[in-house]
Amino acid sequence: MPSSWVGAPVLRREDDRLVRGRGRFVDDVHVAEMLHGAVLRSAVAHARIVSIDVTAARALPGVHAVYTAADLGPVNRPFPLPVPHPKLRPRTPQPLATDKVRYVGEPIAFVVADDRYIAEDALDLIELELEELPPTPTLEGALTGTDCILHEELGDNVAARFGQSYGDVDEAFARADVVVRERLVSDRSAGQPMETRSLLAVPDDATGKLTLWDTTQAPHVARRLLATILEISEDQVHVIAPDVGGGFGPKVIFYPEEVLVPFAARALRRPVKWVEDRLEHFRATVQERTQIHEFELAATKEGMLLGMRVKIVHDTGAYVPWGVIVPFITLTTVPGPYRLPAYEAEATVVYTNRVPVTPHRGAGRPQAVFTMERAMDRLAQEVGLDRAEVRARNYIPADAFPYDVGLIYRDGSPLRYDSGDYPEAQRVALDAIGYARFGAEQASLRAQGRYVGIGFAGYVEGTGLGPHESARLRVDTTGKVRISSGAASQGQGHQTTLAQVAADALGMDMDDIVVTTGDTDGVPYGIGAFASRLGALASSAVKIGAAELREKIFRAAGALFEVAIEDLELADGTVRVKGSPSQAIRLGDLAVQTSGAFPGSTLPKDLQEIGLETTAYFRPAQSTYASGFHAVKVEVDPQTGLVQILRYVVSHDCGNAINPMIVEGQVQGGVAAGVGGALYEQIVYDEGGQIVTGSFVDFLLPTAAEVPDAEIHHIHAPTPLNPLGAKGAGEGGTIPAPAAIVSAVENALWPHGDFHLRSFPLGPQDVRRAAFDGGAIAE
Amino acid sequence: METTEHRIRIVVNGDAYERTVPGRLLLSDFLRHELRLTGTHVGCEHGVCGACTILVDGAPARSCLMLAVQADGRAVTTVESLAPSETELSPLQAAFRKHHGLQCGFCTPGFLVTATAYLRDVEEVPSRREIAEALSGNICRCTGYTGIVDAVEEIAATARESVAAQGETHAV
């Protein structure tokens, strides 16, 4: 047994079954008498529904039911809004469209049949009469347009206008030596986990309980929402998220199908399964990232920041299923690692005839970092300083923590950075990539006709937000400790990391600890996986619970043997009285003894507590702020626009790492998502609201041939905010990647400083056009 | 909406099956739902992501782009055949675990099958670049590929012969 499991690169428990092909993903679950669903989705972006005729569909052999809005009754209401905001005029989705459809993909009807093939045949038989309406052509068109209003009672397409500020921005601009202004754009993308969304609802006539196998990142949230909508008790709903094939954000929210499938199962009294196919996923699962950012930055001629104004316009798609988290986080993330004395930021959130928008890996931070880091590059050019130097001058120093930024963060608490070392993160990354000697290297490569550049970007990321996370721990009769958590896993390795934490806190071997996640029956309350929170919170709940359980074990053994707790020791799954080998009891037997060894027996007289189990929660005082810095070296071919990444260096602070192997896996995976988000993954809609990039043929995901092996350097800045000193590690690999890569491409094409790249994703056509417009190439 | 039905004979992982299937049934659905071999996963149903990769007569194929009837008379190998026993993993599977080459595990069977065929066929020890290109027909959204390439690189250098033997086992 190692001296500490926490901090060790323990190989994963999950892997044996997964490499054998014995994972249990929702579509792998087979239940007798299962029926299969398919959703009729709108093929137009904006229309009034005039009529729906399902007669022919219902008559098709093998079809058991076809539901439209009329058939759902009171269940067909707009969903509750999970994250309210006082300035938001929310319009949330509902299970099936009633009078209007507002995006290509919006659900209109639900068919249940013997198999998916027949269900899809039935979709083709549904007769739909639609009166098409003008769709929002672009984001700006949606904001100003009067003929394309999605939710007519609102009068326009503005979902929200809100802002935050601190300091005296007017004064900052009045005394500035230098003001730089730019307009930057980020475009739509999609998380595209390898497993699409899937649901299997299994009703139980005898108990009235419904079991829902669900690819959700938040089982307890899904359970609560479904119970609320069906007007039943949470106790009548059991949500199980088994093995889930990637999440990244899109699987956290509650979807229409999460009502349709259970509704049908209950109505038909048969299990009903629905599996989204990939082409459907492009129209049915949330997307993110279209934003327009206009900023002006005031500074001294030495490059010291004085103040900044930022205005963003955010495309939320046809509804707000979750809230205005993404633009809110963008606004609060822009200041980043810098001392920015004055700041004024405003967001306008706009409804558009596109798939709804909720957080995807980064959750608005890639856009924010793009804004600030491009601003710093621009400022560097303006004042004639090196890009690294202008940043170094403005970093919050390492001894300034806790540091109050002056804003309120998305969890409602003040934005207070708890720990970090931003100058060190930059120094380590730039040293590693050889930035100091790059000027000469670049000139020599250019002389050979090669366009090579270095770009970089830093970030600060709020992680580990509340309200809480849970763990229930119990010693079973075999002596193993079984742990259930509100955590849900889509690849993060919680079965392994939470067992590591418990093993240390209990003083037991990891092999004697079994962790399950993603099951609402396992623990009464839970929250789930999003916003890089579980590494900090679920681990803390387990640590607290394990310490409580250890004390219970000792108190119970003390009562049994009638000795003081100090006279006991726990080793090899056995509690012993020190120096008295005959007074020992295996944990499993202790569990039996303390919970009533047999009916009618008497418990030990000094025993205060029944059984060996406990439920623990960790409730953070505020978010904990991870940070990092990416430096990227790229080679650009200005004729083809292709960008090749030569080196990718990461400095990464996630506080204490529970399992360094898993942390590096998260960073590397995040970098892949970041590279994809910077160069490849773009969802394009035409002005008619049709998705142009609606399959993997057009929406490009980076492969092993495109993604570099990140060189990861750890910055050690543990947090005082939780018992593990851990910060989230799930998104840091992604957040600064677009900013760093775009900066590198610009440096490759214009080494002497010129600002030409104002958007991401940056496809080959964008690079070529910029290269031509900016004079890097002649034709 | 009439569908034809066909009797097919197919060997999967060395076991012979005879079934009547609709003409339009995909091979991926046949393996997963008719034979309950759910290790092969479906990621896109348009042949890009590689999650559904199996071997057909020893050659990698996208089971989402094949009909079950097209596998009549053929021998199919899926991920379930790779481990030598209930208690041991193949060297490639063990290497995936050792190098953290999987996170959610959904793309993993496709990678394992693709890599098994690649390692069987590759003639010289490949570079990382060559391995990455050989695997570029399989998409992963979790790992960023480093651990996967590490695992294949290790096996390419050390244990190619034993993997080659496995890949041949179920060829017709």
XYZ file of C-alpha atoms in Angstrom, chain B residues 3-169:
167
model
C -39.024 -4.993 -46.171
C -37.470 -8.163 -47.488
C -36.172 -10.825 -45.127
C -33.059 -12.898 -45.711
C -31.457 -15.896 -44.094
C -27.802 -15.243 -43.352
C -24.960 -17.315 -41.962
C -22.218 -15.418 -40.247
C -19.298 -16.332 -38.013
C -18.664 -13.807 -35.250
C -15.621 -14.178 -33.018
C -15.409 -17.811 -34.052
C -19.061 -18.661 -33.300
C -21.418 -19.540 -36.150
C -24.831 -17.888 -36.305
C -27.766 -18.375 -38.618
C -30.438 -15.717 -38.557
C -33.270 -14.239 -40.590
C -32.864 -10.494 -40.915
C -34.562 -7.608 -42.722
C -32.710 -6.536 -45.839
C -32.155 -3.058 -44.485
C -30.793 -4.052 -41.059
C -27.358 -2.536 -40.504
C -24.552 -4.880 -39.504
C -23.901 -2.659 -36.456
C -27.487 -3.130 -35.280
C -27.330 -6.862 -36.020
C -24.237 -7.316 -33.876
C -25.462 -5.087 -31.062
C -29.117 -5.970 -30.810
C -29.583 -9.336 -32.479
C -26.420 -10.943 -31.129
C -26.200 -8.684 -28.048
C -22.526 -7.978 -28.704
C -22.766 -4.412 -27.507
C -19.022 -3.778 -27.384
C -19.111 -2.329 -30.902
C -20.532 1.192 -30.629
C -22.319 3.465 -33.054
C -21.094 7.056 -33.146
C -22.250 8.572 -36.399
C -23.869 6.069 -38.773
C -22.143 7.748 -41.691
C -18.771 6.110 -41.629
C -16.620 8.948 -40.301
C -16.016 8.393 -36.586
C -14.809 4.784 -36.629
C -16.469 3.764 -33.365
C -18.235 0.905 -35.141
C -15.061 -0.565 -36.645
C -14.921 -4.360 -36.756
C -12.897 -6.800 -38.832
C -14.616 -8.542 -41.732
C -12.513 -11.449 -42.921
C -9.655 -9.784 -41.083
C -9.957 -6.338 -42.667
C -11.210 -3.277 -40.785
C -14.698 -2.222 -41.856
C -17.340 0.256 -40.697
C -20.201 -1.876 -39.476
C -22.526 1.147 -39.718
C -21.975 1.254 -43.472
C -22.661 -2.423 -44.033
C -25.920 -4.278 -44.085
C -26.130 -7.505 -42.116
C -26.909 -9.321 -45.372
C -23.575 -8.162 -46.781
C -21.852 -10.141 -44.020
C -23.499 -13.396 -45.098
C -20.803 -16.056 -45.383
C -18.167 -13.825 -43.819
C -16.224 -13.958 -40.570
C -16.512 -10.964 -38.297
C -14.219 -10.056 -35.410
C -15.337 -7.634 -32.713
C -13.721 -6.167 -29.608
C -15.179 -8.918 -27.452
C -12.691 -11.374 -28.953
C -9.543 -9.494 -28.028
C -9.037 -10.492 -24.397
C -7.507 -13.949 -24.006
C -9.498 -14.775 -20.855
C -11.732 -13.368 -18.147
C -8.714 -12.499 -16.054
C -6.234 -11.316 -18.675
C -6.259 -8.507 -21.169
C -4.452 -8.592 -24.483
C -1.135 -6.680 -24.542
C -2.830 -3.926 -26.562
C -5.743 -3.651 -24.132
C -3.336 -3.593 -21.190
C -1.298 -0.907 -22.934
C -4.407 1.256 -23.409
C -4.988 1.046 -19.682
C -1.366 1.668 -18.783
C -1.104 4.761 -20.977
C -4.529 6.187 -20.072
C -5.640 5.736 -23.665
C -9.324 5.856 -22.775
C -11.644 8.007 -20.697
C -15.312 7.428 -21.490
C -14.534 4.255 -23.437
C -17.046 4.818 -26.231
C -14.536 5.098 -29.080
C -12.209 2.523 -27.540
C -13.470 -0.673 -29.178
C -13.143 0.933 -32.608
C -9.582 2.014 -31.833
C -8.662 -1.409 -30.460
C -9.930 -3.215 -33.536
C -8.329 -0.721 -35.920
C -5.040 -0.891 -34.034
C -5.143 -4.684 -33.901
C -5.318 -4.891 -37.686
C -2.696 -2.153 -38.094
C -0.229 -3.790 -35.755
C -0.742 -7.103 -37.482
C -0.041 -5.606 -40.907
C 2.602 -2.976 -40.307
C 5.958 -4.180 -41.537
C 8.435 -1.985 -39.682
C 8.288 -0.235 -36.343
C 6.264 2.910 -37.151
C 6.917 6.475 -36.031
C 4.405 8.300 -33.864
C 3.415 10.297 -36.925
C 2.700 7.118 -38.859
C 0.686 5.703 -35.990
C -1.342 8.906 -35.715
C -2.130 8.772 -39.420
C -3.079 5.110 -39.225
C -5.500 5.976 -36.433
C -6.842 9.126 -38.070
C -9.953 7.267 -39.171
C -11.050 6.953 -35.535
C -12.245 9.945 -33.582
C -11.935 10.430 -29.836
C -13.385 13.432 -28.025
C -12.001 12.707 -24.567
C -8.339 11.762 -24.586
C -6.696 14.041 -27.140
C -5.118 10.853 -28.559
C -1.753 10.987 -26.758
C -2.436 7.941 -24.561
C -3.812 5.995 -27.517
C -0.750 6.651 -29.652
C 1.491 5.825 -26.667
C -0.230 2.466 -26.274
C 0.006 1.536 -29.946
C 3.617 2.719 -30.034
C 4.522 0.466 -27.135
C 2.935 -2.579 -28.731
C 4.404 -1.754 -32.120
C 7.840 -1.855 -30.565
C 7.409 -4.913 -28.420
C 4.555 -7.278 -29.014
C 3.522 -7.156 -32.631
C 3.797 -10.869 -33.147
C 1.304 -11.828 -30.468
C -1.193 -9.246 -31.678
C -0.760 -10.507 -35.228
C -1.697 -13.981 -34.045
C -4.895 -12.630 -32.507
C -5.881 -10.735 -35.619
C -5.579 -13.909 -37.693
C -7.585 -16.117 -35.351
